[in-house]
Amino acid sequence: MRIIGQLTIIATVGFAGTFFAGLLPFPFPGSIMGMLLLFLMMTLRIVKTEHVRESAQFFLTYMAAFFIVPTVTLIEKVGMLDGRSLFHFIWICIASAFLTFLATAASVKLTLRLLHRSSGDKS
Amino acid sequence: MNELLHAPMFGIALTLCTYAIGLFVSRKVHSPLANPMVVASILCIAFLKLTGIPLAAYAVGGDFLVMLIFPATTCIAVSVYSRMDLLKRHFIPIAIGCTVGATVSILSVRVLSRLVGLPEILTNSLLPKSVTTAIALELAGLFGGEPSLTVVAVMVTGISVVLGAPFLIRLFGITDPIVQGVALGTSSHVIGTTKALELGQTQGAMSGIAIFITGCATVIVSLLLF
């Protein structure tokens, strides 16, 4: 009974996410709207952690299992990748990832320093 | 036989069996390369290739599991809510870091792809590579990318950052746990979070929050840019 109740909440909030995402004037993923709605409802204490705990834990722990099927469809898409594009695809991916890491680190560091300075404590 | 293979339980059983093997392997081999999902996908592809079973037969049951990505994405909210106090305390640096990260990620892919003349569909598949797979798949659809390539990009990103991060952290002297956590979560999502947890509790928690904020920031930045 408890699990079915939890799944009902998750499914209903997810559906509400799809509904509200559809109202926006631009394309917006329903699942992300559902995530934002659930977050909002938890912040407002409409939904409490214990209302969804075990089911959410299950989804979060084993989410990776749901990504296997989209990966396997690669079989049919290998035609899109010749050796040259694959090479570019991979190095751009890695280069961009490292740039993202460094840019994020630098901006967080700078923000923390500015916040410390303006609040006047430490250093 | 044909009828049997098109039974929904075939795709589900094959996926879950290979995932169980993947979980077992990742527990034995402590390497980011032995990712359960990567292992399972390779095993599934090998199985289908060797037996000659068509992808369509596998997808009958497989698509059921794909549907579950939706509620799983919604549940990310729960993991962030459990770290609400940290989010409140460090909201400004996290929000700025994630937004800068999301923007750099998207722009660097755009610029580099244009430089080498990468086909449009490959570029579009690369764009959401720094966000968690569930959100990346949604964005791939939005950008007109190919979902399976996006999963590959997400995996390559996660694994390369985890392998490269210790080097980058030393080279640039990144010592603050908050900076380490947000940078890992923003650039390499869940895979980065496992690395962040190895560095410490604060890093792990910050990284988990960063996944959520980066996901939102990427959606907003891409809506503004395109």
mmCIF file of C-alpha atoms in Angstrom:
data_model
loop_
_atom_site.group_PDB
_atom_site.id
_atom_site.type_symbol
_atom_site.label_atom_id
_atom_site.label_comp_id
_atom_site.label_asym_id
_atom_site.label_seq_id
_atom_site.Cartn_x
_atom_site.Cartn_y
_atom_site.Cartn_z
ATOM 1 C CA MET A 1 0.000 0.000 0.000
ATOM 2 C CA ARG A 2 2.797 2.374 0.894
ATOM 3 C CA ILE A 3 4.759 1.788 -2.336
ATOM 4 C CA ILE A 4 1.683 2.066 -4.544
ATOM 5 C CA GLY A 5 0.856 5.360 -2.817
ATOM 6 C CA GLN A 6 4.381 6.635 -3.464
ATOM 7 C CA LEU A 7 4.239 5.604 -7.128
ATOM 8 C CA THR A 8 0.871 7.318 -7.450
ATOM 9 C CA ILE A 9 2.335 10.590 -6.190
ATOM 10 C CA ILE A 10 5.355 10.338 -8.528
ATOM 11 C CA ALA A 11 3.211 9.492 -11.554
ATOM 12 C CA THR A 12 0.667 12.227 -10.800
ATOM 13 C CA VAL A 13 3.318 14.899 -10.312
ATOM 14 C CA GLY A 14 5.026 13.661 -13.502
ATOM 15 C CA PHE A 15 1.767 13.936 -15.414
ATOM 16 C CA ALA A 16 1.151 17.410 -13.999
ATOM 17 C CA GLY A 17 4.671 18.255 -15.252
ATOM 18 C CA THR A 18 3.741 17.165 -18.764
ATOM 19 C CA PHE A 19 0.554 19.224 -18.547
ATOM 20 C CA PHE A 20 2.265 22.431 -17.379
ATOM 21 C CA ALA A 21 5.185 21.984 -19.792
ATOM 22 C CA GLY A 22 2.634 21.856 -22.604
ATOM 23 C CA LEU A 23 1.231 25.233 -21.554
ATOM 24 C CA LEU A 24 4.586 26.968 -22.097
ATOM 25 C CA PRO A 25 5.041 28.841 -25.386
ATOM 26 C CA PHE A 26 8.311 26.966 -26.084
ATOM 27 C CA PRO A 27 9.184 23.241 -26.028
ATOM 28 C CA PHE A 28 10.044 22.145 -22.491
ATOM 29 C CA PRO A 29 10.597 18.554 -21.293
ATOM 30 C CA GLY A 30 7.703 17.319 -19.144
ATOM 31 C CA SER A 31 9.931 15.193 -16.928
ATOM 32 C CA ILE A 32 12.044 18.210 -15.977
ATOM 33 C CA MET A 33 8.900 20.207 -15.257
ATOM 34 C CA GLY A 34 7.785 17.275 -13.098
ATOM 35 C CA MET A 35 11.118 17.406 -11.275
ATOM 36 C CA LEU A 36 10.718 21.140 -10.623
ATOM 37 C CA LEU A 37 7.106 20.650 -9.480
ATOM 38 C CA LEU A 38 8.070 17.870 -7.077
ATOM 39 C CA PHE A 39 10.891 20.021 -5.719
ATOM 40 C CA LEU A 40 8.481 22.936 -5.247
ATOM 41 C CA MET A 41 5.889 20.728 -3.548
ATOM 42 C CA MET A 42 8.531 19.337 -1.184
ATOM 43 C CA THR A 43 9.755 22.845 -0.367
ATOM 44 C CA LEU A 44 6.176 23.898 0.404
ATOM 45 C CA ARG A 45 5.774 20.656 2.429
ATOM 46 C CA ILE A 46 2.789 19.540 0.347
ATOM 47 C CA VAL A 47 4.776 16.355 -0.361
ATOM 48 C CA LYS A 48 7.003 15.088 2.435
ATOM 49 C CA THR A 49 10.094 12.951 1.932
ATOM 50 C CA GLU A 50 8.424 9.956 3.600
ATOM 51 C CA HIS A 51 5.592 10.149 1.048
ATOM 52 C CA VAL A 52 7.988 9.140 -1.743
ATOM 53 C CA ARG A 53 11.157 7.886 -0.014
ATOM 54 C CA GLU A 54 11.481 4.192 -0.967
ATOM 55 C CA SER A 55 10.231 4.561 -4.543
ATOM 56 C CA ALA A 56 12.371 7.629 -5.219
ATOM 57 C CA GLN A 57 15.355 5.809 -3.766
ATOM 58 C CA PHE A 58 14.715 2.896 -6.133
ATOM 59 C CA PHE A 59 14.455 5.144 -9.197
ATOM 60 C CA LEU A 60 17.542 7.145 -8.235
ATOM 61 C CA THR A 61 19.704 4.107 -7.448
ATOM 62 C CA TYR A 62 18.885 2.064 -10.539
ATOM 63 C CA MET A 63 18.168 4.845 -13.035
ATOM 64 C CA ALA A 64 21.158 3.745 -15.133
ATOM 65 C CA ALA A 65 19.321 0.504 -16.022
ATOM 66 C CA PHE A 66 16.821 2.555 -18.029
ATOM 67 C CA PHE A 67 19.567 4.063 -20.220
ATOM 68 C CA ILE A 68 20.764 0.713 -21.565
ATOM 69 C CA VAL A 69 18.045 0.445 -24.218
ATOM 70 C CA PRO A 70 18.718 3.902 -25.765
ATOM 71 C CA THR A 71 22.418 2.982 -25.894
ATOM 72 C CA VAL A 72 21.757 -0.360 -27.566
ATOM 73 C CA THR A 73 19.913 1.403 -30.420
ATOM 74 C CA LEU A 74 23.419 2.544 -31.429
ATOM 75 C CA ILE A 75 23.510 -0.704 -33.450
ATOM 76 C CA GLU A 76 21.251 0.901 -36.030
ATOM 77 C CA LYS A 77 23.020 4.273 -35.956
ATOM 78 C CA VAL A 78 26.622 3.263 -36.569
ATOM 79 C CA GLY A 79 26.159 4.328 -40.196
ATOM 80 C CA MET A 80 26.071 7.964 -39.021
ATOM 81 C CA LEU A 81 29.591 7.726 -37.661
ATOM 82 C CA ASP A 82 32.503 7.205 -40.023
ATOM 83 C CA GLY A 83 35.983 7.065 -38.524
ATOM 84 C CA ARG A 84 36.618 10.762 -38.960
ATOM 85 C CA SER A 85 33.378 12.002 -37.373
ATOM 86 C CA LEU A 86 33.789 9.536 -34.525
ATOM 87 C CA PHE A 87 37.267 10.896 -33.820
ATOM 88 C CA HIS A 88 35.980 14.502 -33.790
ATOM 89 C CA PHE A 89 32.916 13.513 -31.761
ATOM 90 C CA ILE A 90 35.079 11.993 -29.024
ATOM 91 C CA TRP A 91 37.794 14.655 -28.755
ATOM 92 C CA ILE A 92 35.295 17.535 -28.809
ATOM 93 C CA CYS A 93 33.398 15.759 -26.065
ATOM 94 C CA ILE A 94 36.505 15.414 -23.883
ATOM 95 C CA ALA A 95 37.888 18.896 -24.613
ATOM 96 C CA SER A 96 34.532 20.526 -23.894
ATOM 97 C CA ALA A 97 34.172 18.502 -20.673
ATOM 98 C CA PHE A 98 37.539 19.719 -19.353
ATOM 99 C CA LEU A 99 36.727 23.316 -20.338
ATOM 100 C CA THR A 100 33.398 23.021 -18.517
ATOM 101 C CA PHE A 101 35.143 21.660 -15.415
ATOM 102 C CA LEU A 102 37.689 24.480 -15.341
ATOM 103 C CA ALA A 103 35.185 27.239 -16.143
ATOM 104 C CA THR A 104 32.873 26.030 -13.373
ATOM 105 C CA ALA A 105 35.724 25.735 -10.873
ATOM 106 C CA ALA A 106 37.007 29.221 -11.727
ATOM 107 C CA SER A 107 33.581 30.866 -11.490
ATOM 108 C CA VAL A 108 32.704 29.196 -8.168
ATOM 109 C CA LYS A 109 36.098 30.154 -6.741
ATOM 110 C CA LEU A 110 35.712 33.755 -7.873
ATOM 111 C CA THR A 111 32.139 33.998 -6.546
ATOM 112 C CA LEU A 112 33.171 32.603 -3.152
ATOM 113 C CA ARG A 113 36.035 35.096 -2.958
ATOM 114 C CA LEU A 114 33.772 38.037 -3.858
ATOM 115 C CA LEU A 115 31.147 36.924 -1.325
ATOM 116 C CA HIS A 116 33.781 36.664 1.402
ATOM 117 C CA ARG A 117 35.104 40.091 0.573
ATOM 118 C CA SER A 118 31.680 41.763 0.555
ATOM 119 C CA SER A 119 30.621 40.130 3.815
ATOM 120 C CA GLY A 120 33.905 41.356 5.280
ATOM 121 C CA ASP A 121 34.755 38.222 7.232
ATOM 122 C CA LYS A 122 37.956 36.192 6.925
ATOM 123 C CA SER A 123 40.958 37.038 4.727
ATOM 124 C CA MET B 1 10.654 -18.633 -31.805
ATOM 125 C CA ASN B 2 9.990 -15.313 -33.512
ATOM 126 C CA GLU B 3 6.882 -14.797 -31.417
ATOM 127 C CA LEU B 4 8.810 -15.604 -28.269
ATOM 128 C CA LEU B 5 11.498 -13.024 -29.036
ATOM 129 C CA HIS B 6 8.896 -10.327 -29.617
ATOM 130 C CA ALA B 7 7.460 -10.986 -26.165
ATOM 131 C CA PRO B 8 7.907 -7.866 -23.998
ATOM 132 C CA MET B 9 9.664 -9.869 -21.301
ATOM 133 C CA PHE B 10 12.571 -10.711 -23.634
ATOM 134 C CA GLY B 11 13.867 -7.137 -23.851
ATOM 135 C CA ILE B 12 13.267 -6.499 -20.170
ATOM 136 C CA ALA B 13 14.957 -9.736 -19.095
ATOM 137 C CA LEU B 14 17.990 -9.238 -21.337
ATOM 138 C CA THR B 15 18.443 -5.641 -20.133
ATOM 139 C CA LEU B 16 18.105 -6.470 -16.450
ATOM 140 C CA CYS B 17 20.323 -9.578 -16.689
ATOM 141 C CA THR B 18 23.134 -7.639 -18.350
ATOM 142 C CA TYR B 19 22.663 -4.780 -15.868
ATOM 143 C CA ALA B 20 23.018 -7.237 -12.986
ATOM 144 C CA ILE B 21 26.259 -8.490 -14.548
ATOM 145 C CA GLY B 22 27.357 -4.869 -14.995
ATOM 146 C CA LEU B 23 26.696 -4.108 -11.318
ATOM 147 C CA PHE B 24 28.676 -7.202 -10.330
ATOM 148 C CA VAL B 25 31.626 -6.267 -12.579
ATOM 149 C CA SER B 26 31.717 -2.655 -11.334
ATOM 150 C CA ARG B 27 31.821 -3.906 -7.753
ATOM 151 C CA LYS B 28 34.809 -6.152 -8.550
ATOM 152 C CA VAL B 29 36.717 -3.807 -10.850
ATOM 153 C CA HIS B 30 37.101 -0.359 -9.330
ATOM 154 C CA SER B 31 37.463 1.713 -12.462
ATOM 155 C CA PRO B 32 35.197 4.370 -13.962
ATOM 156 C CA LEU B 33 35.474 2.380 -17.211
ATOM 157 C CA ALA B 34 33.673 -0.568 -15.596
ATOM 158 C CA ASN B 35 30.454 1.457 -15.419
ATOM 159 C CA PRO B 36 27.454 -0.906 -14.971
ATOM 160 C CA MET B 37 25.512 0.769 -17.759
ATOM 161 C CA VAL B 38 28.441 0.665 -20.188
ATOM 162 C CA VAL B 39 29.106 -3.007 -19.433
ATOM 163 C CA ALA B 40 25.404 -3.883 -19.798
ATOM 164 C CA SER B 41 25.056 -1.992 -23.099
ATOM 165 C CA ILE B 42 28.100 -3.711 -24.593
ATOM 166 C CA LEU B 43 26.791 -7.117 -23.479
ATOM 167 C CA CYS B 44 23.322 -6.419 -24.930
ATOM 168 C CA ILE B 45 24.764 -5.256 -28.249
ATOM 169 C CA ALA B 46 27.051 -8.291 -28.396
ATOM 170 C CA PHE B 47 24.143 -10.616 -27.602
ATOM 171 C CA LEU B 48 21.895 -9.151 -30.290
ATOM 172 C CA LYS B 49 24.724 -9.155 -32.854
ATOM 173 C CA LEU B 50 25.752 -12.749 -32.125
ATOM 174 C CA THR B 51 22.223 -14.146 -32.150
ATOM 175 C CA GLY B 52 21.044 -11.958 -35.024
ATOM 176 C CA ILE B 53 17.946 -10.952 -33.069
ATOM 177 C CA PRO B 54 16.577 -7.695 -34.559
ATOM 178 C CA LEU B 55 16.629 -4.511 -32.502
ATOM 179 C CA ALA B 56 12.874 -4.184 -33.004
ATOM 180 C CA ALA B 57 12.284 -7.407 -31.058
ATOM 181 C CA TYR B 58 14.488 -6.205 -28.216
ATOM 182 C CA ALA B 59 12.771 -2.807 -28.208
ATOM 183 C CA VAL B 60 9.306 -4.286 -27.550
ATOM 184 C CA GLY B 61 10.188 -4.840 -23.910
ATOM 185 C CA GLY B 62 13.060 -2.383 -23.883
ATOM 186 C CA ASP B 63 10.776 0.557 -24.538
ATOM 187 C CA PHE B 64 8.968 -0.199 -21.302
ATOM 188 C CA LEU B 65 12.191 0.463 -19.390
ATOM 189 C CA VAL B 66 12.788 3.647 -21.400
ATOM 190 C CA MET B 67 9.432 4.934 -20.183
ATOM 191 C CA LEU B 68 10.693 4.710 -16.609
ATOM 192 C CA ILE B 69 13.294 7.428 -17.301
ATOM 193 C CA PHE B 70 10.454 9.921 -16.897
ATOM 194 C CA PRO B 71 9.522 9.178 -13.254
ATOM 195 C CA ALA B 72 13.217 8.696 -12.454
ATOM 196 C CA THR B 73 13.920 12.245 -13.678
ATOM 197 C CA THR B 74 11.076 13.568 -11.542
ATOM 198 C CA CYS B 75 12.635 11.811 -8.516
ATOM 199 C CA ILE B 76 15.908 13.755 -8.874
ATOM 200 C CA ALA B 77 13.998 16.441 -6.940
ATOM 201 C CA VAL B 78 14.001 14.170 -3.866
ATOM 202 C CA SER B 79 17.776 13.810 -3.830
ATOM 203 C CA VAL B 80 18.232 17.577 -4.064
ATOM 204 C CA TYR B 81 15.608 18.278 -1.417
ATOM 205 C CA SER B 82 17.516 16.056 1.016
ATOM 206 C CA ARG B 83 20.474 18.453 0.675
ATOM 207 C CA MET B 84 18.359 21.577 0.929
ATOM 208 C CA ASP B 85 20.397 23.133 3.771
ATOM 209 C CA LEU B 86 23.628 22.995 1.728
ATOM 210 C CA LEU B 87 21.815 24.368 -1.315
ATOM 211 C CA LYS B 88 20.462 27.291 0.699
ATOM 212 C CA ARG B 89 23.828 28.051 2.255
ATOM 213 C CA HIS B 90 25.778 28.054 -1.021
ATOM 214 C CA PHE B 91 23.064 28.939 -3.513
ATOM 215 C CA ILE B 92 24.821 31.882 -5.208
ATOM 216 C CA PRO B 93 28.171 30.177 -5.982
ATOM 217 C CA ILE B 94 26.370 26.980 -7.072
ATOM 218 C CA ALA B 95 23.928 28.814 -9.346
ATOM 219 C CA ILE B 96 26.678 30.936 -10.920
ATOM 220 C CA GLY B 97 29.051 27.986 -11.314
ATOM 221 C CA CYS B 98 26.411 25.763 -12.914
ATOM 222 C CA THR B 99 25.184 28.477 -15.265
ATOM 223 C CA VAL B 100 28.723 29.331 -16.378
ATOM 224 C CA GLY B 101 29.468 25.609 -16.761
ATOM 225 C CA ALA B 102 26.329 24.931 -18.788
ATOM 226 C CA THR B 103 27.058 27.897 -21.063
ATOM 227 C CA VAL B 104 30.714 26.944 -21.591
ATOM 228 C CA SER B 105 29.683 23.353 -22.301
ATOM 229 C CA ILE B 106 27.158 24.333 -24.987
ATOM 230 C CA LEU B 107 29.275 27.079 -26.566
ATOM 231 C CA SER B 108 32.480 25.014 -26.659
ATOM 232 C CA VAL B 109 30.656 22.161 -28.422
ATOM 233 C CA ARG B 110 29.167 24.631 -30.923
ATOM 234 C CA VAL B 111 32.487 26.352 -31.664
ATOM 235 C CA LEU B 112 34.642 23.206 -31.846
ATOM 236 C CA SER B 113 32.079 21.352 -33.979
ATOM 237 C CA ARG B 114 31.925 24.225 -36.420
ATOM 238 C CA LEU B 115 35.722 24.366 -36.609
ATOM 239 C CA VAL B 116 36.008 20.765 -37.756
ATOM 240 C CA GLY B 117 32.753 20.739 -39.711
ATOM 241 C CA LEU B 118 31.000 18.079 -37.661
ATOM 242 C CA PRO B 119 27.597 17.066 -39.136
ATOM 243 C CA GLU B 120 24.667 18.929 -37.542
ATOM 244 C CA ILE B 121 23.070 15.846 -36.006
ATOM 245 C CA LEU B 122 26.319 14.884 -34.241
ATOM 246 C CA THR B 123 26.710 18.416 -32.868
ATOM 247 C CA ASN B 124 23.130 18.379 -31.617
ATOM 248 C CA SER B 125 23.731 15.037 -29.948
ATOM 249 C CA LEU B 126 26.822 16.428 -28.206
ATOM 250 C CA LEU B 127 25.175 19.605 -26.851
ATOM 251 C CA PRO B 128 23.568 18.135 -23.706
ATOM 252 C CA LYS B 129 26.601 15.990 -22.775
ATOM 253 C CA SER B 130 27.304 17.604 -19.380
ATOM 254 C CA VAL B 131 23.888 16.985 -17.829
ATOM 255 C CA THR B 132 22.623 13.812 -16.264
ATOM 256 C CA THR B 133 21.524 11.181 -18.808
ATOM 257 C CA ALA B 134 17.795 11.489 -18.091
ATOM 258 C CA ILE B 135 17.803 15.222 -18.821
ATOM 259 C CA ALA B 136 20.309 14.840 -21.670
ATOM 260 C CA LEU B 137 17.960 12.420 -23.454
ATOM 261 C CA GLU B 138 15.102 14.925 -23.218
ATOM 262 C CA LEU B 139 17.339 17.698 -24.526
ATOM 263 C CA ALA B 140 18.620 15.512 -27.380
ATOM 264 C CA GLY B 141 15.013 15.278 -28.553
ATOM 265 C CA LEU B 142 14.600 19.038 -28.197
ATOM 266 C CA PHE B 143 17.821 19.859 -30.103
ATOM 267 C CA GLY B 144 17.187 17.305 -32.852
ATOM 268 C CA GLY B 145 20.078 15.075 -31.827
ATOM 269 C CA GLU B 146 20.276 11.285 -31.857
ATOM 270 C CA PRO B 147 19.510 9.939 -28.342
ATOM 271 C CA SER B 148 21.855 6.942 -28.541
ATOM 272 C CA LEU B 149 24.787 9.194 -29.481
ATOM 273 C CA THR B 150 23.868 11.544 -26.648
ATOM 274 C CA VAL B 151 24.135 8.679 -24.167
ATOM 275 C CA VAL B 152 27.584 7.894 -25.581
ATOM 276 C CA ALA B 153 28.602 11.560 -25.264
ATOM 277 C CA VAL B 154 27.310 11.691 -21.674
ATOM 278 C CA MET B 155 29.301 8.571 -20.812
ATOM 279 C CA VAL B 156 32.519 9.719 -22.520
ATOM 280 C CA THR B 157 32.191 13.075 -20.733
ATOM 281 C CA GLY B 158 31.620 11.524 -17.334
ATOM 282 C CA ILE B 159 34.420 9.008 -17.603
ATOM 283 C CA SER B 160 36.996 11.425 -19.066
ATOM 284 C CA VAL B 161 36.353 14.048 -16.380
ATOM 285 C CA VAL B 162 36.626 11.456 -13.633
ATOM 286 C CA LEU B 163 39.937 10.223 -15.075
ATOM 287 C CA GLY B 164 41.205 13.757 -15.727
ATOM 288 C CA ALA B 165 39.885 15.580 -12.637
ATOM 289 C CA PRO B 166 42.643 14.553 -10.180
ATOM 290 C CA PHE B 167 45.198 15.929 -12.651
ATOM 291 C CA LEU B 168 43.250 19.174 -13.243
ATOM 292 C CA ILE B 169 42.706 19.627 -9.501
ATOM 293 C CA ARG B 170 46.450 19.366 -8.849
ATOM 294 C CA LEU B 171 47.506 21.424 -11.869
ATOM 295 C CA PHE B 172 45.231 24.363 -10.986
ATOM 296 C CA GLY B 173 45.427 23.971 -7.218
ATOM 297 C CA ILE B 174 41.682 23.505 -6.696
ATOM 298 C CA THR B 175 41.521 22.759 -2.980
ATOM 299 C CA ASP B 176 38.141 24.119 -1.845
ATOM 300 C CA PRO B 177 35.691 21.197 -1.418
ATOM 301 C CA ILE B 178 32.784 23.352 -2.634
ATOM 302 C CA VAL B 179 34.655 24.259 -5.828
ATOM 303 C CA GLN B 180 35.662 20.634 -6.418
ATOM 304 C CA GLY B 181 32.110 19.342 -5.883
ATOM 305 C CA VAL B 182 30.329 21.889 -8.071
ATOM 306 C CA ALA B 183 32.915 21.539 -10.873
ATOM 307 C CA LEU B 184 32.614 17.743 -10.867
ATOM 308 C CA GLY B 185 28.811 17.723 -10.778
ATOM 309 C CA THR B 186 28.472 20.387 -13.464
ATOM 310 C CA SER B 187 30.933 18.867 -15.920
ATOM 311 C CA SER B 188 30.379 15.163 -15.347
ATOM 312 C CA HIS B 189 26.978 14.637 -13.670
ATOM 313 C CA VAL B 190 26.380 11.368 -11.783
ATOM 314 C CA ILE B 191 29.686 9.749 -12.766
ATOM 315 C CA GLY B 192 31.483 12.829 -11.428
ATOM 316 C CA THR B 193 29.448 12.617 -8.239
ATOM 317 C CA THR B 194 30.831 9.165 -7.458
ATOM 318 C CA LYS B 195 34.316 10.658 -7.813
ATOM 319 C CA ALA B 196 33.289 13.640 -5.671
ATOM 320 C CA LEU B 197 32.124 11.261 -2.943
ATOM 321 C CA GLU B 198 35.587 9.697 -2.976
ATOM 322 C CA LEU B 199 37.057 13.158 -2.328
ATOM 323 C CA GLY B 200 34.693 13.817 0.581
ATOM 324 C CA GLN B 201 31.110 14.201 1.871
ATOM 325 C CA THR B 202 30.882 17.923 1.065
ATOM 326 C CA GLN B 203 32.172 17.368 -2.458
ATOM 327 C CA GLY B 204 29.649 14.560 -3.004
ATOM 328 C CA ALA B 205 26.690 16.586 -1.755
ATOM 329 C CA MET B 206 27.688 19.693 -3.740
ATOM 330 C CA SER B 207 28.134 17.585 -6.842
ATOM 331 C CA GLY B 208 24.662 16.079 -6.431
ATOM 332 C CA ILE B 209 23.099 19.522 -6.133
ATOM 333 C CA ALA B 210 25.111 20.741 -9.128
ATOM 334 C CA ILE B 211 23.584 18.007 -11.335
ATOM 335 C CA PHE B 212 20.101 19.366 -10.661
ATOM 336 C CA ILE B 213 21.020 23.039 -11.101
ATOM 337 C CA THR B 214 23.119 22.342 -14.211
ATOM 338 C CA GLY B 215 20.199 20.426 -15.716
ATOM 339 C CA CYS B 216 17.904 23.419 -15.167
ATOM 340 C CA ALA B 217 20.585 25.897 -16.297
ATOM 341 C CA THR B 218 21.243 23.906 -19.486
ATOM 342 C CA VAL B 219 17.545 23.898 -20.361
ATOM 343 C CA ILE B 220 17.320 27.672 -19.787
ATOM 344 C CA VAL B 221 20.603 28.499 -21.570
ATOM 345 C CA SER B 222 19.652 26.380 -24.575
ATOM 346 C CA LEU B 223 16.206 27.975 -24.756
ATOM 347 C CA LEU B 224 17.872 31.404 -24.786
ATOM 348 C CA LEU B 225 20.539 30.462 -27.334
ATOM 349 C CA PHE B 226 18.354 28.663 -29.884
#
